[in-house]
Coordinates of C-alpha atoms in Angstrom, one line a residue:
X231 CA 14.0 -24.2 -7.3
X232 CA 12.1 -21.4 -8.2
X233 CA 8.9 -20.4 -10.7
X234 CA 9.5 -17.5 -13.4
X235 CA 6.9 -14.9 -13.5
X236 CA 7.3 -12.9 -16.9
X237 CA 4.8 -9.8 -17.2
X238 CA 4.5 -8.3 -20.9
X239 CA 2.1 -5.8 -20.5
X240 CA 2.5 -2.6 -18.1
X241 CA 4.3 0.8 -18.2
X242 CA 7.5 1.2 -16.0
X243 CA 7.3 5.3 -15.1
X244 CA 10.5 6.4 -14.4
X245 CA 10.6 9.7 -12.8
X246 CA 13.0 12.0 -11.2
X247 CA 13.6 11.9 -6.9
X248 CA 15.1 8.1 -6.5
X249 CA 16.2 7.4 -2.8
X250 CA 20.1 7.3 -2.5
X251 CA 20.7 4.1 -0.5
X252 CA 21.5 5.8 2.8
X253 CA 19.2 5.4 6.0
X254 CA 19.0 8.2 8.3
X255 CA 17.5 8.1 11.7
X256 CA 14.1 10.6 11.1
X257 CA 13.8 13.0 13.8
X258 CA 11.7 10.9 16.8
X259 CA 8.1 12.7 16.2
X260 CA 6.6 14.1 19.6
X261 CA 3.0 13.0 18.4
X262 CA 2.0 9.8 16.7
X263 CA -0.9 9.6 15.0
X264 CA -3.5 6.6 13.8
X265 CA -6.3 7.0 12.0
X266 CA -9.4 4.4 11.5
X267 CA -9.6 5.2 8.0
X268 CA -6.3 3.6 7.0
X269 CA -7.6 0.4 7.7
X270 CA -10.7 0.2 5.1
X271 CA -13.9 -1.5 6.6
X272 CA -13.3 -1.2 10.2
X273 CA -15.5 0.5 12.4
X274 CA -13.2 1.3 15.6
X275 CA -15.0 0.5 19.0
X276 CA -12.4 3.1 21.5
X277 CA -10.5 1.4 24.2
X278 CA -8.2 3.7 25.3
X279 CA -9.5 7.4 26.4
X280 CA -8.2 10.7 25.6
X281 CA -6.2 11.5 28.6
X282 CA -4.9 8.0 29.2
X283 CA -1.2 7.0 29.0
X284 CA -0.2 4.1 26.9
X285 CA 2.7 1.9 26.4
X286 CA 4.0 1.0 22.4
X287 CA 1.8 -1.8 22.0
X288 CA -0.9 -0.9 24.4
X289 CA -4.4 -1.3 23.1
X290 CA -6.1 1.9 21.4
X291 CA -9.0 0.3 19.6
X292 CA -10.6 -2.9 18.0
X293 CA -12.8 -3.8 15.5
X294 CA -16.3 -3.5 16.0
X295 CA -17.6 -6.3 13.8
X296 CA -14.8 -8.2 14.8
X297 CA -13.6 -7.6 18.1
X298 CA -10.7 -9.7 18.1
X299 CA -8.9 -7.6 15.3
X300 CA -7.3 -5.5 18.2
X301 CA -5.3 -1.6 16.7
X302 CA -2.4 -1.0 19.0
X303 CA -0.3 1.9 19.6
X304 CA 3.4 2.5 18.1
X305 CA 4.3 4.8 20.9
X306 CA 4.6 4.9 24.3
X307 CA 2.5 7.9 25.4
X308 CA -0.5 10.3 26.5
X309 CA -3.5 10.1 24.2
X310 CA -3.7 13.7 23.7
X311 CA -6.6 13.8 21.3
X312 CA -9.2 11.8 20.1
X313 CA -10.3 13.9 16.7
X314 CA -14.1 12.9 16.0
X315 CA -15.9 13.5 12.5
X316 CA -19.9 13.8 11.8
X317 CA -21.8 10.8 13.9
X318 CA -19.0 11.2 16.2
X319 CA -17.3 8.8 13.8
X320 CA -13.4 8.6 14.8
X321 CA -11.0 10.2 12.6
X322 CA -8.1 10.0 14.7
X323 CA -6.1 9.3 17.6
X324 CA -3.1 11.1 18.5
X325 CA -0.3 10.5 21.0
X326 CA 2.1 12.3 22.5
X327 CA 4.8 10.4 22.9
X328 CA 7.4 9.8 25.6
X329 CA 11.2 11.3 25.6
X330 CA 12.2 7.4 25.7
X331 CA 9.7 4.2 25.0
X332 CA 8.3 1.6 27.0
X333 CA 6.9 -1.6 25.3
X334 CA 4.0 -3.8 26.6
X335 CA 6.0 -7.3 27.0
X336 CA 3.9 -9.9 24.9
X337 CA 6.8 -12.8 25.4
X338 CA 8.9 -14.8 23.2
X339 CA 6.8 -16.7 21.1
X340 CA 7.9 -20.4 20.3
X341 CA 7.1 -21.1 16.7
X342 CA 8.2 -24.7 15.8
X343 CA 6.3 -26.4 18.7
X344 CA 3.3 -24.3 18.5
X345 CA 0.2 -25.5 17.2
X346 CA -2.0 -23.1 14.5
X347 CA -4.3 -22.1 16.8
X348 CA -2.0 -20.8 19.2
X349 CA -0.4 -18.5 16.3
X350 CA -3.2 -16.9 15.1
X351 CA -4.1 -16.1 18.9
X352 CA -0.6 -14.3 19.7
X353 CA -0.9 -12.9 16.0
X354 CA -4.6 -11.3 17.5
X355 CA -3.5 -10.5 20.8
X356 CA -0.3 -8.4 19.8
X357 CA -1.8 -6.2 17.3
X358 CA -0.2 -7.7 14.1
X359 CA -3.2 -9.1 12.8
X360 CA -4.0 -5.7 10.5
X361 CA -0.6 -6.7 8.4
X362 CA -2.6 -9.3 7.1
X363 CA -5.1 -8.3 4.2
X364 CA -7.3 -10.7 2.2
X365 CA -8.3 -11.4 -1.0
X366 CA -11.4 -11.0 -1.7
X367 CA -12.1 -7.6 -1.0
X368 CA -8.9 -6.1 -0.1
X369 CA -9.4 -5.7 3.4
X370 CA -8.1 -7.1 6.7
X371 CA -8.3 -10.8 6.7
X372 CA -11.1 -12.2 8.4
X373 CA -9.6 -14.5 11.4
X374 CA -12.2 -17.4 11.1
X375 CA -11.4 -18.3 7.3
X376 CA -7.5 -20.1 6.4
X377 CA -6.9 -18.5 3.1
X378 CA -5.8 -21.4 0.3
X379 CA -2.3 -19.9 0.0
X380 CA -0.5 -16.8 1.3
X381 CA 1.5 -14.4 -1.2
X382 CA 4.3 -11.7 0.1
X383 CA 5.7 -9.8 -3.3
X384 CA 9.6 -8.2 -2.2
X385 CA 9.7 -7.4 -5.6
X386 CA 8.4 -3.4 -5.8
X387 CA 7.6 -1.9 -9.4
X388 CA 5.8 1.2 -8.6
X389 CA 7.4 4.6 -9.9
X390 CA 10.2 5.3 -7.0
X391 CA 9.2 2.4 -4.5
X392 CA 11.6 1.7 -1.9
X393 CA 14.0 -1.1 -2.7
X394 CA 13.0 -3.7 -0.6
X395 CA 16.5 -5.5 -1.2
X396 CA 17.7 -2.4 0.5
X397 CA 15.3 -2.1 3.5
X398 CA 14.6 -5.4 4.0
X399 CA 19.0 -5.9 4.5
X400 CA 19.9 -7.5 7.4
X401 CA 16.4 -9.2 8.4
X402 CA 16.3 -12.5 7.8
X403 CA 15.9 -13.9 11.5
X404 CA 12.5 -11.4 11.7
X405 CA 11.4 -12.5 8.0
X406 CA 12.0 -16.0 8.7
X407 CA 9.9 -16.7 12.3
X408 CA 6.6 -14.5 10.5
X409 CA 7.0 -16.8 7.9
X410 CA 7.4 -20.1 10.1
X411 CA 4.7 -18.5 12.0
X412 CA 2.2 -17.7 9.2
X413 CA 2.9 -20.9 7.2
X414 CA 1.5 -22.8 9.9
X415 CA -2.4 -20.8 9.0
X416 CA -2.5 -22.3 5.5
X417 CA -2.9 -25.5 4.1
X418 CA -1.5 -24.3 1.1
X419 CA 1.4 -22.6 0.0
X420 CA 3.6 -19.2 0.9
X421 CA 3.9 -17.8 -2.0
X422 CA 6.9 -15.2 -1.6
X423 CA 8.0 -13.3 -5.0
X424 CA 11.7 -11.3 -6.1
X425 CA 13.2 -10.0 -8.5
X426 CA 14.6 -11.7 -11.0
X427 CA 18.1 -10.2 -11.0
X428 CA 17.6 -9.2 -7.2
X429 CA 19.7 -9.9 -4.1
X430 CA 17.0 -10.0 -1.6
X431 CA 16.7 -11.5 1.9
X432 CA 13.6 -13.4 1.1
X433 CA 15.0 -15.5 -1.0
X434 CA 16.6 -17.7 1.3
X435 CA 13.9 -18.3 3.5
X436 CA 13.0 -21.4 4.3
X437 CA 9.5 -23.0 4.1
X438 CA 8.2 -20.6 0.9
X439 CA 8.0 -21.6 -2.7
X440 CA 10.3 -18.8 -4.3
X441 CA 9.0 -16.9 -7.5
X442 CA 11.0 -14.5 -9.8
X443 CA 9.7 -11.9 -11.6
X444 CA 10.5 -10.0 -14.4
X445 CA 8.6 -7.0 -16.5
X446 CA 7.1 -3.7 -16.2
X447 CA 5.0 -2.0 -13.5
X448 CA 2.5 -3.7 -12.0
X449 CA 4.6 -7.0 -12.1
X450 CA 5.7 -6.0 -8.4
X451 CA 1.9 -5.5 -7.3
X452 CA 0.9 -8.7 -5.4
X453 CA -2.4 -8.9 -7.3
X454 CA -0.6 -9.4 -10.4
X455 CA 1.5 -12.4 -8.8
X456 CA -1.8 -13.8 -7.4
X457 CA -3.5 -13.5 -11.2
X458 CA -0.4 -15.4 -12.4
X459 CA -0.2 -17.9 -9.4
X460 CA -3.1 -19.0 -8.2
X461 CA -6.0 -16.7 -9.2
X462 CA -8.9 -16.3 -6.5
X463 CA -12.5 -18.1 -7.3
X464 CA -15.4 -17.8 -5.6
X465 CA -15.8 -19.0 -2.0
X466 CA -11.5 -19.0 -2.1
X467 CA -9.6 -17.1 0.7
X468 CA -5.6 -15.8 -0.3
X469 CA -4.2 -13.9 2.7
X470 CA -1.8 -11.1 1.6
X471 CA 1.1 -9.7 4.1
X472 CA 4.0 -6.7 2.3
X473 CA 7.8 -7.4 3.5
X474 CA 8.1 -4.7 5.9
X475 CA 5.1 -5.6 7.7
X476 CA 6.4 -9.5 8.2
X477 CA 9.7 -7.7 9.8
X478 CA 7.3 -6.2 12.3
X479 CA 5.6 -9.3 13.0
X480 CA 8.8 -11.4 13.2
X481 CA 10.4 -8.8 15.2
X482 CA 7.0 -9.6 17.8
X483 CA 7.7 -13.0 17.7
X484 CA 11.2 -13.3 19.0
X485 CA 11.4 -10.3 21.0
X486 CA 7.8 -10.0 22.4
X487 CA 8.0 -6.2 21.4
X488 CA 5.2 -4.4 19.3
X489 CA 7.9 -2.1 17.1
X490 CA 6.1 -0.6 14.3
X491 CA 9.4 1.0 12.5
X492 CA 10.1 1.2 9.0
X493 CA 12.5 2.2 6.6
X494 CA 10.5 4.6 4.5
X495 CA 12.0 6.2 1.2
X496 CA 11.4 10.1 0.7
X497 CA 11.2 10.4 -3.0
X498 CA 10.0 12.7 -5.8
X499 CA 11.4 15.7 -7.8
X500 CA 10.4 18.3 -5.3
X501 CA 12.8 16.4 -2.9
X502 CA 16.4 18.4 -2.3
X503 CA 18.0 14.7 -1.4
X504 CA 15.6 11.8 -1.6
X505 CA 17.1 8.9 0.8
X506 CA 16.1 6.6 3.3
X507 CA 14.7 7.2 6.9
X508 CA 14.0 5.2 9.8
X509 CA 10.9 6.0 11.5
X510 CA 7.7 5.0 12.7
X511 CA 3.8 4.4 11.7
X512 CA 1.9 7.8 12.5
X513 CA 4.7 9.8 13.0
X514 CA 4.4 13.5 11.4
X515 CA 5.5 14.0 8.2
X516 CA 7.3 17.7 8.7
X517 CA 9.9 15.5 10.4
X518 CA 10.8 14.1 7.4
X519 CA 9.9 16.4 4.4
X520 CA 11.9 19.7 6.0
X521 CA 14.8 18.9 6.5
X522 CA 17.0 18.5 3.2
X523 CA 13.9 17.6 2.0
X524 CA 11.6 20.1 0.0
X525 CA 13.7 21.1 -2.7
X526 CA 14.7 25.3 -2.3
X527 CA 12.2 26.0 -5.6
X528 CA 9.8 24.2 -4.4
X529 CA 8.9 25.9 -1.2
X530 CA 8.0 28.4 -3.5
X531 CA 5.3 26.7 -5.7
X532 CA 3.1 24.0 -4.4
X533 CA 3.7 20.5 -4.4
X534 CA 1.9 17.3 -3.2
X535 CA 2.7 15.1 -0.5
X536 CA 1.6 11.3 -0.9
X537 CA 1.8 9.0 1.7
X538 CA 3.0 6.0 -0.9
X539 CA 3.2 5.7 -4.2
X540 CA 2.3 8.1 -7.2
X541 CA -0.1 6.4 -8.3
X542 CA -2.1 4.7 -5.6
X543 CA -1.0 6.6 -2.8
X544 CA -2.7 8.8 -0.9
X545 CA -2.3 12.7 -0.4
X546 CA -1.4 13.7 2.9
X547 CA -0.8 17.7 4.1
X548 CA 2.4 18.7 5.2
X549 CA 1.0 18.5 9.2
X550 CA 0.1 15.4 8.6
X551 CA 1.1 11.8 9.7
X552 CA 2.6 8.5 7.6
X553 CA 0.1 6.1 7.4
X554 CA 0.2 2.7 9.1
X555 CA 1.4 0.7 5.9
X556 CA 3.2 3.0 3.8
X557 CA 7.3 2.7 3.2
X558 CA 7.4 5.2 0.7
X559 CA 6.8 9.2 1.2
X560 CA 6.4 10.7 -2.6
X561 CA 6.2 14.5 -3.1
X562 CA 6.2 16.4 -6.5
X563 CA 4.7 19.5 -8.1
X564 CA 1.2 20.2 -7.9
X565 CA 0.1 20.8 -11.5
X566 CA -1.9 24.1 -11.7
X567 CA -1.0 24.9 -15.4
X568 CA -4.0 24.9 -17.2
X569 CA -3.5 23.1 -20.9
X570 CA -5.3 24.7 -23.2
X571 CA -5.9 21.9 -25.7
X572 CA -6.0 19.5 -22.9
X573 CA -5.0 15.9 -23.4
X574 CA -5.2 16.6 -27.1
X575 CA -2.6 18.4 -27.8
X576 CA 1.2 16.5 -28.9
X577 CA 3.4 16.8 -25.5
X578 CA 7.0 15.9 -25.1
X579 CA 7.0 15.7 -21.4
X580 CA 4.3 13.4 -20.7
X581 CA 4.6 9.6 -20.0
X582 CA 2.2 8.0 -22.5
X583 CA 1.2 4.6 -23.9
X584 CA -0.4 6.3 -27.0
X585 CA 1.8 7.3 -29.7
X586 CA -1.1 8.9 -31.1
X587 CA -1.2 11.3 -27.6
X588 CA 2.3 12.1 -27.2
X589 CA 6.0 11.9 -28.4
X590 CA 7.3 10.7 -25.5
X591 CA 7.8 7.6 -26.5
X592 CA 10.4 9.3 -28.7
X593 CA 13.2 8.6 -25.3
X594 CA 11.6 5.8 -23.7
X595 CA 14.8 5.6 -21.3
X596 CA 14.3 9.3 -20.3
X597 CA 13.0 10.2 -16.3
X598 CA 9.9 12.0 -16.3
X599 CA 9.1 15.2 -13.5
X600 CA 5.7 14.2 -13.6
X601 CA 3.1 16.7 -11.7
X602 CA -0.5 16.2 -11.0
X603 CA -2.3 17.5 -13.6
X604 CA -4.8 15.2 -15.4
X605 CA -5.1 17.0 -18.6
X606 CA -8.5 17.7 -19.1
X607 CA -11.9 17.0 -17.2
X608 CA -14.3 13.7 -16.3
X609 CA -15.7 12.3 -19.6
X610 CA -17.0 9.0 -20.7
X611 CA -15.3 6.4 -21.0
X612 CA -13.5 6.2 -24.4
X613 CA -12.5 2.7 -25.8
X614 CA -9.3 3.2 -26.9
X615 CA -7.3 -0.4 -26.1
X616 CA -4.7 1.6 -23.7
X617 CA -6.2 -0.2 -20.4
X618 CA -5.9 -3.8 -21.9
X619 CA -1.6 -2.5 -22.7
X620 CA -1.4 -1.6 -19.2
X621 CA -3.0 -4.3 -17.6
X622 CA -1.6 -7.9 -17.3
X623 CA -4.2 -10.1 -15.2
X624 CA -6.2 -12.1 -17.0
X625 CA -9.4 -10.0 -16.6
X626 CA -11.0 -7.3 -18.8
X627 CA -10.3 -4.0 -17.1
X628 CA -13.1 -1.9 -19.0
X629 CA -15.7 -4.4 -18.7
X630 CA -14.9 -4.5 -14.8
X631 CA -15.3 -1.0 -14.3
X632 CA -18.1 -0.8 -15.9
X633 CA -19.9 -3.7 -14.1
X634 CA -19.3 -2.0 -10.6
X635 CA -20.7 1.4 -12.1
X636 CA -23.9 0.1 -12.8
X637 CA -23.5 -2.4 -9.5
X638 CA -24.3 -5.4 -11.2
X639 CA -22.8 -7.9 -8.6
X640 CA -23.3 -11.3 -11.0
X641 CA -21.1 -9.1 -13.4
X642 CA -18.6 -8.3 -11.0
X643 CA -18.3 -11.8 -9.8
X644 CA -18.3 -13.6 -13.4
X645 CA -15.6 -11.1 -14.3
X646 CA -13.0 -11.5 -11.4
X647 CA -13.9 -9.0 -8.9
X648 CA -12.7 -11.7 -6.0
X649 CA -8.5 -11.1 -6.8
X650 CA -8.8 -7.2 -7.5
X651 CA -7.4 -4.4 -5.4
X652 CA -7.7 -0.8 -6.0
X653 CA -4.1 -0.4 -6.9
X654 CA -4.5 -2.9 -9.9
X655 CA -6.4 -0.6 -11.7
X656 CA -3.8 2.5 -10.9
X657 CA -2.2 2.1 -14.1
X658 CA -5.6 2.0 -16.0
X659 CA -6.3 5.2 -14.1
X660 CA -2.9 7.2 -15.1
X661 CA -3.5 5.8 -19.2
X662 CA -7.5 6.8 -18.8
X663 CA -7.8 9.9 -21.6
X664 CA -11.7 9.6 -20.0
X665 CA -10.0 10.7 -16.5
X666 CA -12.0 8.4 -14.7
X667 CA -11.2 7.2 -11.2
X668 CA -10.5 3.3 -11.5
X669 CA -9.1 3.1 -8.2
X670 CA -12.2 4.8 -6.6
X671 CA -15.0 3.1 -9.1
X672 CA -13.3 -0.7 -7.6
X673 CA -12.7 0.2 -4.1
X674 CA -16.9 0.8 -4.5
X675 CA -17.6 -2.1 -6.3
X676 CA -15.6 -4.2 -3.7
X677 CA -17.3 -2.5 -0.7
X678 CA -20.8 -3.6 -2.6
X679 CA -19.7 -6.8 -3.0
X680 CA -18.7 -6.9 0.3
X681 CA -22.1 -6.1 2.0
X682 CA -23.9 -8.2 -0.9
X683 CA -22.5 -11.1 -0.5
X684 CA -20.1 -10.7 2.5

């Protein structure tokens, strides 16, 4: 038995640089790189030194406010460099990694007979407590609340996400035992959604209440299925864990291995043959984006290389490294054309909402090469009704925004801050003719909120 989820409002963007369903092995990085700032919030306290070796899954840092939230490494390894910022904050930590991999040996875990408690310290002790976020806040979960109900969306609806149907082939055994496992944290219920005419592996899990959904982007964003759901009110908890990352923690579970891999889609028009690879968290990009990767033409002008999505994703230079919970590598042209009548002026090439904009809307079926350009500068907000097409939760996206710009936290609250992410408002961002950073303006309101009220 399962629930129908059917989104109206949203924008499918359908661009150019799919992934052909082929997995290729990507070329084993020699250096592996993790950086604090992927995980929003945490304050690393350094374990492991700069000179030190490490096994995959040996301890590199933990969470200062919270020290049982432990970061591990995906390598086996010499910590090469520990790269510091102002304050002698931690920017990164990078690893050279060993010709072939040893693993710290955390056991089999036996699920049915063990008792919540037990979970939640294996889950702590073996690193795979940062696959778990929360909602409020978007963060990592706090380990001393149970969240009312746990949601995993394998249904992705983000321009040129990787299928999880595809990637997520084959493993059922990992998917099942993290969802055994987690189930056994909530009194409430595992929320776990597909889509509607998809042939995933999630599906026939056991111990989940099963969820189909249908409609345009951001139907596959888990914020959306929470809205739907079981919305978030104050003094609620809903813990949030993707697909790939429950593979990892299955994988933990029944082989007592820490294996960070992931099937990660190289996508984007300034891709010679988008497809799939199989690599790890914090390995180097170039591995991946040079070979049959860059198109030929665009070696020659600049593109942009996002660790993600297109539109919540973030960029990343060509020496740099995956981030720890991205599956999806986008690159396309960097927009350095300069428009003279800015957003304005009647395009054909443009994805667009607004008929009044743009005649796009003209070949709604058509794929877009979209590059980066913004078309035109920061302005104030204009009311135009776009947002409210684009968005689907039960929430006012303008009113929102403009609550955590002037910081007024009773605002926020009354208005739903406690179910938002960043990424809900991406779509609001890429319709915005004022060209105003949702994602950044929430992220800000949610770290207020955060410290506020905590």
């Amino acid at each position: 038995m399962s629930n129908d989820i059917r989104i109206k409002k949203g924008l499918d963007i359908k661009l150019i640089g799919e992934a052909e369903k082929t997995v290729e092995n990507g070329i084993i990085s020699n250096f592996c790189t993790i950086r604090p700032e992927d995980f929003h919030g945490v304050i690393p306290k350094l374990v492991a030194k700069e000179g030190t070796t490490v096994k995959a899954g040996s301890i590199l840092f933990h969470n200062k406010a919270q020290e049982s939230v432990k970061f591990l490494s995906p390598v086996s390894g010499k910590i090469v460099e520990v790269v510091r910022g102002p304050k002698r904050r931690i920017d990164a930590i990078r690893i050279e990694a060993d010709k072939s991999q040893t693993f710290e040996d955390f056991g089999k875990f036996d699920i049915d007979s063990a008792k919540p408690d037990a979970v939640k310290a294996h889950l702590l002790a073996s690193g795979c407590w940062p696959f778990i976020k929360q909602r409020p806040y978007d963060v990592i979960a706090n380990p001393e609340k149970s969240p009312k109900a746990i949601f995993v969306s394998g249904y992705a609806s983000a321009p040129l996400a990787a299928d999880l149907d595809f990637t997520l082939n084959g493993k059922e055994a990992e998917l099942q035992a993290a969802v055994s496992a987690l189930g056994k944290l909530t009194e409430g219920k595992v929320h776990v959604s597909v889509g509607k005419s998809s042939n995933s592996p999630l599906a026939g899990l056991s111990g989940i209440t099963l969820h189909k959904v249908s409609g345009p982007h951001p139907s596959g964003n888990v914020g959306t299925q929470i809205n739907k759901i079981d919305p978030v009110n104050k003094g609620e908890v809903v813990w949030t864990v993707s697909p790939q990352d429950l593979v990892i923690i299955g994988e933990l579970l029944l082989t007592g291995k820490f294996n960070v891999e992931r099937i990660v889609a190289l996508v984007g028009s300034s891709i010679e043959k988008p497809r799939y690879f199989k690599t790890l968290a914090g390995s180097e990009i170039a591995t991946l984006i040079f070979d049959k990767g860059v198109a030929k033409d665009a070696r020659s002008r600049d593109y942009r290389i996002i660790s993600g999505n297109v539109l919540s994703g973030k960029e990343i230079q060509p020496n740099g490294s995956l981030d720890f919970y991205s599956n999806v590598v986008s690159v396309i042209p960097e927009g350095d054309d300069y428009e003279f009548f800015g957003w304005t002026m009647p395009v054909f090439n443009k994805v667009s909402t607004s008929r009044a904009l743009t005649f796009s809307w003209l070949a709604p079926k058509k794929k877009y090469d979209l590059n980066t350009n913004t078309n035109g500068e920061h302005r104030a907000f204009v009311t135009t009704g776009t947002y409210e097409e684009v968005f689907p939760l039960d929430i006012f996206p303008m009113q929102i925004l403009k609550a955590c710009m002037y910081q007024d936290l009773d605002e926020m609250e009354a208005l739903g801050m406690y179910e938002v992410a960043p990424e809900d408002f991406a779509l609001t961002e890429f319709v915005c003719v004022s060209k105003q950073p949702h994602q950044k303006i929430i992220r800000q309101g949610l770290d207020l909120m955060l410290k506020e009220i905590g």
